[in-house]
Amino acid sequence: MKRSLAVISGLLALCVVFAMQPVQKKRLPRKQVEQDKRVYLIHADNLHYDQYRNGDAQILKGRVHFRHVGANLYCDSAHFYEQTNSFEAFGHVKMVQGDTLSLTSDYAYYDGNDQLAQARHNVVLKHRKSTLYTDSLDYDRMYNFGNFFEGGKLIDGKSTLTSDWGEYHTDTKMAMFYYDVRLKDDKMYLTTDSLYYDTQTSVAHIVGPSNITSGSSTIYSENGYYNTKNEESQLFGRSIVKDQGRSLVGDSVYHNAKSATNYAYRNVIFTDSVNKSMLTGDYCEYNDSTGYAMATKRAVAIDYSQKDSLFMHADTFKIFTYNINTDSVYRVMHAYNKVRAYRVDVQAVCDSLVYSSLDSCMVMYRDPIIWNGRQQLFGEQVRVYMKNNAIDWAHVIGQAFSTEQLADTTHFNQVSSKEMKTFFKDGDMRESQAIDNVLIVYYPIDDSDSTLIGLNYTETPLMKMFLENKKMKRIWMDKPKGTLYPMSQIPPEKFFLPQYAWFDYVRPINKADIFNWRPKKVGTELKPQPRREAPTNRVAAAQPTPNTQPPTPNTEQPNIQQPTSDNDRRDSAAP
């Protein structure tokens, strides 16, 4: 009995628990409420019918007000076609949609079924901060865009965009203008045939041949973006940026008019038509305000001021401009590393160089070598001074060595000294000087049959060689000591000076070869030589100021007569 009572008590407790649970009601599906697309007439001062003149239209006059799918439409008078859910509006027509869009005109036809407003004459479409002026506009409320086709003007802040026809999308805030497109503000002017303009970001998307003028710079592009707020351009497809005789073209170009900076990528060509020079490479940057330029990635500097262009390759080129926008402006170019240069008449290699237009001097560092025809010149440092875009004189400093390969290609005239100076006139060498510890190996030539007479080995503290029409005219030496060996009696150790080296395998053979770096063979590099310490300031101050001008060649030196006998040749001090 007790067990039965316990079971009944448990069942009662379970019933109480279930009774306390809320009853779950069955949810019914919501009814889909269709949008009411009928045009409603809210107000008119006067309404009447004239079936003879206006068919089934309701003639409305005075403060006419329609409402349709969230938009209010106002006008002075209207013809309301209730059966076709449309109306014609006349005089001070205005459509207002929310607080962001309004459309005004002198006349409009509105189709409620298609939600299409065809506005005509003095049409003004205002959307947020943008305003579109035109004479004919079809505005599609269903797809949120207006289409004009008789000329339009869009004002967005300080920017004004005009064209023959186009579209404006109020949902994406994008304007698409075509034919005789002009975008203008107080800092730039853009002309094109096709342009997309984002009024939200103030960015113009260039989709056809376009020209942009901003200050002194001009841009040509067929594909790119221009931000009218910050004056930044992102240009593609071989776009060109020009500014005061300089132009930059590349597969991709980034231009900022405010900071005057330009960056170009892939197949870049930077041209300075004023200085007749170019920089090419796969990356280049240029600053219009500072005159700074840099090129790298297969970079090439090209000088086309002469009849034949000079092509120079280095890992990196940098150009710095000083005193820009003044009469004392000058530029300094740095080229590093693995510099190789080619021109038809001259070739050169070095590790790095610096050229300054202030003194028209180019300095070549670390194993510089210069070739001219069969002649080779190298030293620790080479300085080349230009005048009127042509070489004026050159200065080789430290371990200077000059080599000339003779016609038989096996014998070489050689000169070594601590320094050398060479002077030019109209591009041709007219004098060469070897200074301090001069060693000479020279092969005199018999003029009658062009055979080699012998080998003249000479030592002297100073040698001057004068040339005329690219041929040696005379040689002058200071206290020379030497011997002339007949060709059959030349000691083997006299054929070459201790410093001799012929680096023909390093020499660039054409303008394409400047990209192929070939170093000197191991052990043939110039060894550093100790230099005397510079004098103290006190001692230096007591010394006279050195003359920075190149020394004047002494053209009055006497000819050195050739020896007439074998004995005289051996004892002669001059070739």
XYZ file of C-alpha atoms in Angstrom:
575
model
C 0.000 0.000 0.000
C 2.805 2.374 0.863
C 4.497 1.535 -2.439
C 1.357 2.424 -4.408
C 1.051 5.772 -2.623
C 4.656 6.600 -3.494
C 4.064 5.895 -7.186
C 0.915 8.025 -7.208
C 2.776 10.857 -5.479
C 5.522 10.738 -8.114
C 3.026 10.861 -10.946
C 1.288 13.871 -9.394
C 4.611 15.712 -9.029
C 5.449 15.031 -12.693
C 2.078 16.415 -13.792
C 2.706 19.594 -11.786
C 6.070 20.088 -13.536
C 4.554 19.708 -16.992
C 1.751 22.083 -16.030
C 4.289 24.781 -15.183
C 5.892 24.696 -18.736
C 4.641 27.469 -21.134
C 2.490 26.364 -24.024
C 4.385 26.611 -27.405
C 2.184 28.378 -29.940
C 2.433 27.438 -33.582
C 3.815 30.371 -35.649
C 2.027 31.223 -38.854
C 4.040 32.405 -41.905
C 4.007 36.164 -42.494
C 1.993 37.447 -45.328
C 4.045 38.980 -48.095
C 2.835 42.523 -48.473
C 3.178 43.774 -52.018
C 4.553 47.300 -52.478
C 1.898 49.773 -53.502
C 3.047 51.161 -56.875
C 0.042 53.426 -57.467
C 0.619 57.116 -57.959
C -1.445 59.081 -55.439
C -2.683 62.591 -55.948
C -2.289 64.325 -52.599
C -3.341 67.848 -53.481
C -4.332 70.217 -56.284
C -6.090 73.555 -56.078
C -8.172 72.790 -59.155
C -9.134 69.526 -60.869
C -11.255 69.054 -63.980
C -11.630 66.879 -67.103
C -11.463 67.914 -70.722
C -11.974 64.687 -72.623
C -12.089 66.480 -75.962
C -8.689 68.103 -75.508
C -6.902 65.847 -73.045
C -8.621 62.482 -73.354
C -8.867 60.650 -70.036
C -6.369 62.907 -68.280
C -7.251 64.728 -65.082
C -6.290 68.383 -65.444
C -4.645 69.590 -62.236
C -3.686 73.165 -61.447
C -2.225 74.983 -58.471
C 0.130 73.472 -55.903
C -0.071 69.977 -57.359
C 1.357 67.254 -55.105
C 1.838 63.557 -55.964
C 3.270 60.730 -53.871
C 4.737 57.510 -55.180
C 6.785 54.796 -53.441
C 8.426 57.109 -50.909
C 8.872 60.051 -53.253
C 6.951 63.342 -53.313
C 6.474 65.168 -56.601
C 5.375 68.809 -56.905
C 4.527 71.087 -59.839
C 2.359 74.054 -60.861
C 0.064 71.965 -63.069
C -0.229 68.423 -64.310
C -2.062 65.961 -66.510
C -2.765 62.876 -64.412
C -3.386 59.596 -66.256
C -4.715 57.405 -63.479
C -5.333 54.390 -65.693
C -1.692 54.226 -66.858
C -0.380 55.298 -63.427
C 1.500 58.256 -64.897
C 1.382 62.030 -65.189
C 2.862 65.003 -66.976
C 4.112 67.865 -64.796
C 4.487 71.504 -65.854
C 6.195 74.461 -64.194
C 8.490 74.323 -61.171
C 8.573 70.548 -61.243
C 10.263 69.046 -58.203
C 10.745 65.471 -57.040
C 12.021 64.846 -53.505
C 13.181 61.430 -52.310
C 14.138 61.298 -48.662
C 16.532 64.000 -47.503
C 19.381 63.184 -49.949
C 17.908 63.553 -53.456
C 15.908 66.171 -55.300
C 15.133 66.668 -58.986
C 13.851 69.929 -60.459
C 12.938 70.918 -64.028
C 10.473 72.921 -66.108
C 8.706 69.810 -67.390
C 8.616 66.108 -66.530
C 6.797 62.948 -67.487
C 6.582 60.346 -64.728
C 5.734 56.673 -65.283
C 4.762 55.061 -61.968
C 4.917 51.516 -63.292
C 8.554 51.831 -64.386
C 9.370 54.482 -61.744
C 10.915 56.565 -64.514
C 11.019 60.369 -64.505
C 11.791 62.094 -67.797
C 12.778 65.640 -66.876
C 13.319 68.358 -69.483
C 14.592 71.939 -69.557
C 16.701 73.460 -66.760
C 17.078 70.108 -65.053
C 18.897 70.062 -61.690
C 19.568 66.796 -59.868
C 20.924 67.221 -56.331
C 22.280 64.233 -54.469
C 24.021 64.834 -51.164
C 26.931 67.199 -51.988
C 26.793 66.660 -55.770
C 24.686 68.610 -58.258
C 24.008 67.673 -61.879
C 22.840 70.314 -64.364
C 21.448 69.334 -67.763
C 18.599 70.006 -70.174
C 17.341 66.448 -70.590
C 17.481 63.749 -67.921
C 15.804 60.375 -67.582
C 15.934 59.304 -63.940
C 15.238 55.656 -63.146
C 14.146 55.351 -59.497
C 14.061 51.563 -59.688
C 17.798 51.317 -60.545
C 18.827 54.664 -59.009
C 20.531 56.346 -61.940
C 20.000 59.306 -64.213
C 20.845 59.406 -67.906
C 21.446 62.737 -69.667
C 22.025 63.131 -73.399
C 22.053 66.823 -74.319
C 25.094 67.966 -72.342
C 25.547 67.850 -68.596
C 27.526 69.473 -65.810
C 28.259 67.773 -62.483
C 29.574 69.876 -59.598
C 31.206 67.959 -56.759
C 32.793 70.266 -54.208
C 35.430 72.261 -56.094
C 35.377 69.898 -59.103
C 33.268 70.496 -62.210
C 32.661 67.663 -64.669
C 31.039 68.242 -68.084
C 30.330 66.100 -71.152
C 27.872 65.605 -74.029
C 26.064 62.711 -72.371
C 26.437 60.362 -69.452
C 24.991 58.705 -66.376
C 24.894 59.386 -62.645
C 24.175 56.560 -60.180
C 22.816 57.745 -56.839
C 23.309 54.388 -55.096
C 27.004 53.998 -55.957
C 27.614 57.770 -56.342
C 29.371 57.027 -59.622
C 29.196 59.333 -62.665
C 29.934 57.994 -66.150
C 30.580 60.747 -68.682
C 31.205 60.361 -72.428
C 32.253 62.552 -75.376
C 34.077 65.835 -74.879
C 34.554 65.161 -71.166
C 36.144 67.934 -69.113
C 36.990 67.720 -65.409
C 38.184 70.953 -63.846
C 38.991 72.388 -60.427
C 41.237 75.164 -59.139
C 44.359 72.974 -59.472
C 43.855 70.653 -62.452
C 42.164 70.319 -65.834
C 41.357 66.942 -67.421
C 40.084 66.311 -70.952
C 39.032 62.942 -72.353
C 36.269 61.112 -74.229
C 35.313 58.668 -71.454
C 35.551 59.091 -67.685
C 34.129 57.445 -64.578
C 33.962 59.740 -61.544
C 33.257 58.615 -57.975
C 31.647 61.534 -56.116
C 32.030 59.721 -52.789
C 35.828 59.494 -53.011
C 36.381 62.298 -55.603
C 38.386 59.833 -57.714
C 38.268 59.981 -61.515
C 38.748 56.671 -63.359
C 40.409 57.228 -66.735
C 39.149 54.724 -69.324
C 40.316 56.341 -72.569
C 42.925 58.713 -74.008
C 43.128 61.549 -71.456
C 45.220 64.649 -70.803
C 45.622 66.182 -67.344
C 47.192 69.581 -66.674
C 48.222 70.373 -63.104
C 50.451 73.378 -62.529
C 53.485 73.014 -64.782
C 53.014 69.252 -65.230
C 50.931 67.430 -67.829
C 49.792 63.802 -67.828
C 48.718 61.554 -70.665
C 47.059 58.261 -69.826
C 44.541 55.826 -71.255
C 43.957 53.895 -68.044
C 44.289 55.108 -64.499
C 42.879 56.941 -61.499
C 43.129 60.584 -60.434
C 42.142 61.735 -56.938
C 41.009 65.363 -57.113
C 41.246 65.822 -53.321
C 44.884 64.901 -52.742
C 45.974 65.312 -56.411
C 47.309 61.764 -56.624
C 47.389 59.758 -59.859
C 47.713 56.013 -60.388
C 48.344 55.515 -64.091
C 48.771 52.378 -66.163
C 49.433 51.345 -69.765
C 52.494 53.455 -70.729
C 51.224 56.685 -69.192
C 53.383 59.824 -69.474
C 54.063 62.597 -66.943
C 55.760 65.749 -68.287
C 57.093 68.782 -66.468
C 59.328 71.588 -67.811
C 61.256 69.576 -70.385
C 61.278 66.364 -68.361
C 59.072 63.352 -69.022
C 58.470 60.072 -67.211
C 56.815 57.071 -68.856
C 56.301 53.537 -67.597
C 53.905 50.627 -67.466
C 52.725 52.016 -64.107
C 53.222 55.622 -62.965
C 52.261 57.168 -59.630
C 52.142 60.973 -59.533
C 51.445 63.282 -56.580
C 51.054 66.925 -57.583
C 51.143 68.193 -53.973
C 54.473 66.603 -53.072
C 55.705 66.776 -56.713
C 56.746 63.107 -56.527
C 56.635 60.562 -59.342
C 57.200 56.801 -59.219
C 57.306 54.579 -62.296
C 57.574 50.809 -62.666
C 58.630 48.492 -65.515
C 60.090 49.671 -68.818
C 60.578 53.171 -67.407
C 61.996 56.026 -69.497
C 62.876 59.330 -67.813
C 63.926 61.984 -70.347
C 65.522 65.370 -69.645
C 65.320 67.160 -72.990
C 67.007 70.276 -71.565
C 70.194 68.394 -70.658
C 69.738 65.820 -73.470
C 69.902 62.826 -71.178
C 67.749 59.829 -70.278
C 67.349 57.308 -67.476
C 65.774 53.917 -68.118
C 65.077 50.926 -65.922
C 62.317 48.932 -64.279
C 61.988 51.410 -61.405
C 62.448 55.163 -61.435
C 61.379 58.045 -59.208
C 61.559 61.791 -59.683
C 60.693 64.848 -57.585
C 59.715 67.950 -59.563
C 60.332 70.380 -56.692
C 63.749 69.095 -55.545
C 65.050 67.713 -58.852
C 65.926 64.378 -57.234
C 65.829 61.344 -59.533
C 66.676 57.686 -59.027
C 66.680 54.664 -61.347
C 67.438 51.014 -60.645
C 66.679 47.487 -61.905
C 68.467 47.290 -65.265
C 69.044 51.019 -65.036
C 70.718 52.834 -67.955
C 71.803 56.480 -68.221
C 71.900 57.763 -71.807
C 73.599 60.963 -72.941
C 72.552 61.998 -76.460
C 74.160 65.451 -76.518
C 76.823 64.220 -78.968
C 76.548 62.730 -82.431
C 76.784 59.240 -80.913
C 74.883 58.501 -77.695
C 76.674 57.267 -74.577
C 74.987 54.318 -72.787
C 75.917 53.692 -69.149
C 74.623 50.913 -66.905
C 74.883 50.633 -63.123
C 72.931 48.936 -60.375
C 71.596 52.335 -59.269
C 71.640 55.920 -60.515
C 70.835 58.901 -58.312
C 70.639 62.537 -59.409
C 70.659 65.413 -56.917
C 69.811 68.985 -57.932
C 71.182 71.955 -55.981
C 70.018 75.605 -56.043
C 67.001 74.588 -58.074
C 64.960 77.391 -59.674
C 67.986 79.721 -59.531
C 70.619 80.811 -62.020
C 73.258 78.810 -60.111
C 71.505 75.439 -60.404
C 73.702 72.389 -60.870
C 73.292 68.610 -60.673
C 75.309 65.727 -59.276
C 74.828 62.174 -60.531
C 75.948 59.100 -58.597
C 76.265 55.734 -60.362
C 76.952 52.520 -58.417
C 77.788 49.628 -58.515
C 79.262 47.736 -61.532
C 79.322 50.683 -63.904
C 79.736 49.896 -67.611
C 79.585 52.491 -70.391
C 79.579 52.239 -74.172
C 79.832 54.702 -77.004
C 81.118 53.992 -80.501
C 84.401 55.814 -79.843
C 84.871 55.231 -76.100
C 84.073 52.535 -73.528
C 84.595 52.421 -69.771
C 84.077 50.297 -66.661
C 84.468 51.038 -62.947
C 82.796 50.230 -59.662
C 81.184 53.662 -59.209
C 81.329 57.225 -60.475
C 80.137 60.744 -59.663
C 79.407 63.485 -62.185
C 78.885 67.134 -61.199
C 77.635 69.739 -63.655
C 79.067 72.456 -61.377
C 82.608 71.820 -62.637
C 81.594 69.422 -65.452
C 83.734 66.730 -63.824
C 83.148 62.964 -63.828
C 85.128 60.956 -61.266
C 85.493 57.176 -61.682
C 86.345 55.083 -58.611
C 87.738 51.567 -57.939
C 89.539 49.976 -60.869
C 88.383 52.391 -63.572
C 89.321 51.511 -67.161
C 88.778 53.585 -70.315
C 89.192 52.408 -73.909
C 89.462 54.481 -77.058
C 90.047 52.406 -80.158
C 93.252 50.425 -79.504
C 94.153 52.522 -76.460
C 93.492 51.545 -72.838
C 93.890 53.724 -69.758
C 93.450 52.844 -66.089
C 94.503 53.888 -62.602
C 93.205 54.212 -59.055
C 90.983 57.136 -59.952
C 90.072 58.828 -63.225
C 88.718 62.362 -63.497
C 87.196 63.514 -66.790
C 86.410 67.216 -67.291
C 83.843 68.237 -69.897
C 83.401 71.476 -71.835
C 80.487 72.255 -74.160
C 79.315 68.640 -73.809
C 82.672 67.325 -75.056
C 85.688 66.010 -73.152
C 88.177 68.782 -72.338
C 90.839 66.967 -70.312
C 91.297 63.854 -68.187
C 93.323 63.191 -65.056
C 94.412 59.701 -63.933
C 95.493 59.645 -60.271
C 97.487 56.791 -58.733
C 99.103 53.855 -60.561
C 98.311 55.410 -63.929
C 98.897 53.128 -66.891
C 98.328 53.726 -70.606
C 98.482 50.979 -73.234
C 98.223 51.107 -77.003
C 97.818 47.908 -78.981
C 99.741 48.038 -82.240
C 98.389 46.868 -85.570
C 100.045 43.440 -85.250
C 98.018 42.939 -81.987
C 101.066 41.372 -80.250
C 103.090 44.467 -79.342
C 101.967 47.255 -77.023
C 103.209 50.765 -76.402
C 103.076 51.319 -72.631
C 103.458 54.189 -70.198
C 103.220 53.937 -66.408
C 103.483 56.768 -63.878
C 101.966 58.038 -60.664
C 99.533 60.264 -62.572
C 98.618 61.227 -66.114
C 96.926 64.177 -67.769
C 95.440 64.176 -71.239
C 94.107 67.224 -73.096
C 91.619 67.265 -75.955
C 90.520 69.668 -78.653
C 87.299 69.148 -80.596
C 87.126 65.649 -79.149
C 90.629 64.636 -80.332
C 93.610 64.094 -78.040
C 96.255 66.809 -78.534
C 98.589 66.286 -75.556
C 99.317 63.618 -72.955
C 101.481 64.013 -69.858
C 102.944 61.314 -67.618
C 104.109 62.647 -64.251
C 106.474 61.134 -61.652
C 108.255 57.749 -61.904
C 107.528 57.473 -65.601
C 108.342 54.154 -67.317
C 107.960 53.851 -71.082
C 107.923 50.980 -73.543
C 107.662 52.338 -77.067
C 108.052 50.765 -80.514
C 109.301 53.240 -83.166
C 107.913 52.534 -86.648
C 109.779 52.828 -89.930
C 107.707 55.170 -92.091
C 108.930 53.581 -95.319
C 107.510 50.089 -94.733
C 105.591 50.459 -91.405
C 107.806 47.865 -89.707
C 108.867 48.061 -86.059
C 112.392 49.427 -85.596
C 112.826 48.151 -82.066
C 111.764 48.594 -78.443
C 112.635 51.818 -76.657
C 112.664 51.466 -72.878
C 112.866 54.824 -71.082
C 112.709 56.145 -67.516
C 111.984 59.820 -66.786
C 110.310 61.982 -64.133
C 108.128 63.750 -66.739
C 107.003 63.045 -70.282
C 104.885 65.127 -72.653
C 103.516 63.704 -75.867
C 101.969 65.941 -78.541
C 99.554 64.687 -81.202
C 98.103 66.112 -84.375
C 95.324 64.535 -86.438
C 95.376 61.564 -84.048
C 99.071 60.912 -84.811
C 102.041 61.569 -82.551
C 103.911 64.716 -83.592
C 106.668 64.877 -80.991
C 107.703 63.726 -77.504
C 109.443 65.702 -74.791
C 111.038 64.167 -71.676
C 112.834 65.559 -68.674
C 116.289 63.997 -68.141
C 115.407 60.681 -69.743
C 117.383 57.473 -69.332
C 116.735 54.623 -71.679
C 117.790 52.105 -74.270
C 116.566 51.250 -77.731
C 116.671 47.488 -78.414
C 116.548 46.133 -81.981
C 113.621 43.797 -82.504
C 115.897 40.734 -82.563
C 117.682 41.687 -79.314
C 114.819 42.620 -76.984
C 115.211 40.990 -73.538
C 112.028 39.043 -72.668
C 111.503 41.020 -69.457
C 111.414 44.307 -71.408
C 108.383 43.524 -73.523
C 106.004 44.507 -70.748
C 106.207 46.927 -67.847
C 105.544 45.447 -64.375
C 102.086 47.054 -64.255
C 101.063 45.897 -67.730
C 97.584 44.422 -68.155
C 95.307 44.224 -71.200
C 91.674 44.063 -70.090
C 90.060 43.568 -73.464
C 87.872 40.768 -72.015
C 86.284 43.322 -69.645
C 85.528 45.882 -72.345
C 81.861 46.456 -73.400
C 81.494 45.499 -77.061
C 78.109 47.171 -77.717
C 75.310 48.961 -75.894
C 73.585 45.659 -75.033
C 76.787 44.336 -73.441
C 76.742 46.984 -70.711
C 74.425 44.700 -68.702
C 76.980 41.870 -68.640
C 79.376 42.507 -65.769
C 82.775 40.859 -66.246
C 85.240 41.551 -63.430
C 89.007 41.592 -63.702
C 90.730 38.268 -63.293
C 91.785 37.497 -59.750
C 95.147 39.068 -58.971
C 94.975 41.762 -61.660
C 93.166 44.306 -59.487
C 95.104 47.401 -58.487
C 96.777 46.973 -55.109
C 96.297 49.835 -52.652
C 99.437 51.892 -52.255
C 100.292 53.813 -49.072
C 100.001 57.575 -49.328
C 101.841 60.213 -47.392
C 99.814 61.795 -44.629
C 98.248 65.141 -45.413
C 100.140 68.159 -44.022
C 98.867 69.853 -40.874
C 96.616 72.877 -41.208
C 99.473 75.161 -40.214
C 101.796 73.822 -42.844
C 99.045 73.678 -45.441
C 98.097 77.283 -44.760
C 101.633 78.364 -45.529
C 101.521 76.734 -48.949
C 100.380 78.738 -51.977
C 96.881 78.067 -53.272
C 97.046 75.458 -56.049
C 95.826 76.355 -59.498
C 92.670 74.398 -60.215
C 92.824 75.096 -63.932
C 94.424 72.440 -66.164
C 98.031 73.292 -67.040
C 98.578 74.946 -70.380
C 100.244 72.562 -72.833
C 103.745 73.594 -73.858
C 103.569 73.625 -77.618
C 107.080 75.040 -78.045
C 108.922 71.899 -76.978
C 111.548 70.748 -79.496
C 111.201 67.556 -81.503
C 113.124 64.543 -80.237
C 115.355 63.327 -83.033
C 115.512 59.606 -83.771
C 118.984 57.900 -83.427
C 120.660 57.009 -86.688
C 122.707 53.978 -85.614
C 122.212 50.890 -83.483
C 124.711 52.149 -80.863
C 122.964 55.493 -80.729
C 119.615 53.724 -80.365
C 120.793 51.738 -77.345
C 122.088 54.865 -75.561
C 119.352 57.227 -76.567
C 117.127 58.670 -73.894
C 114.267 59.286 -76.264
C 112.429 57.176 -78.779
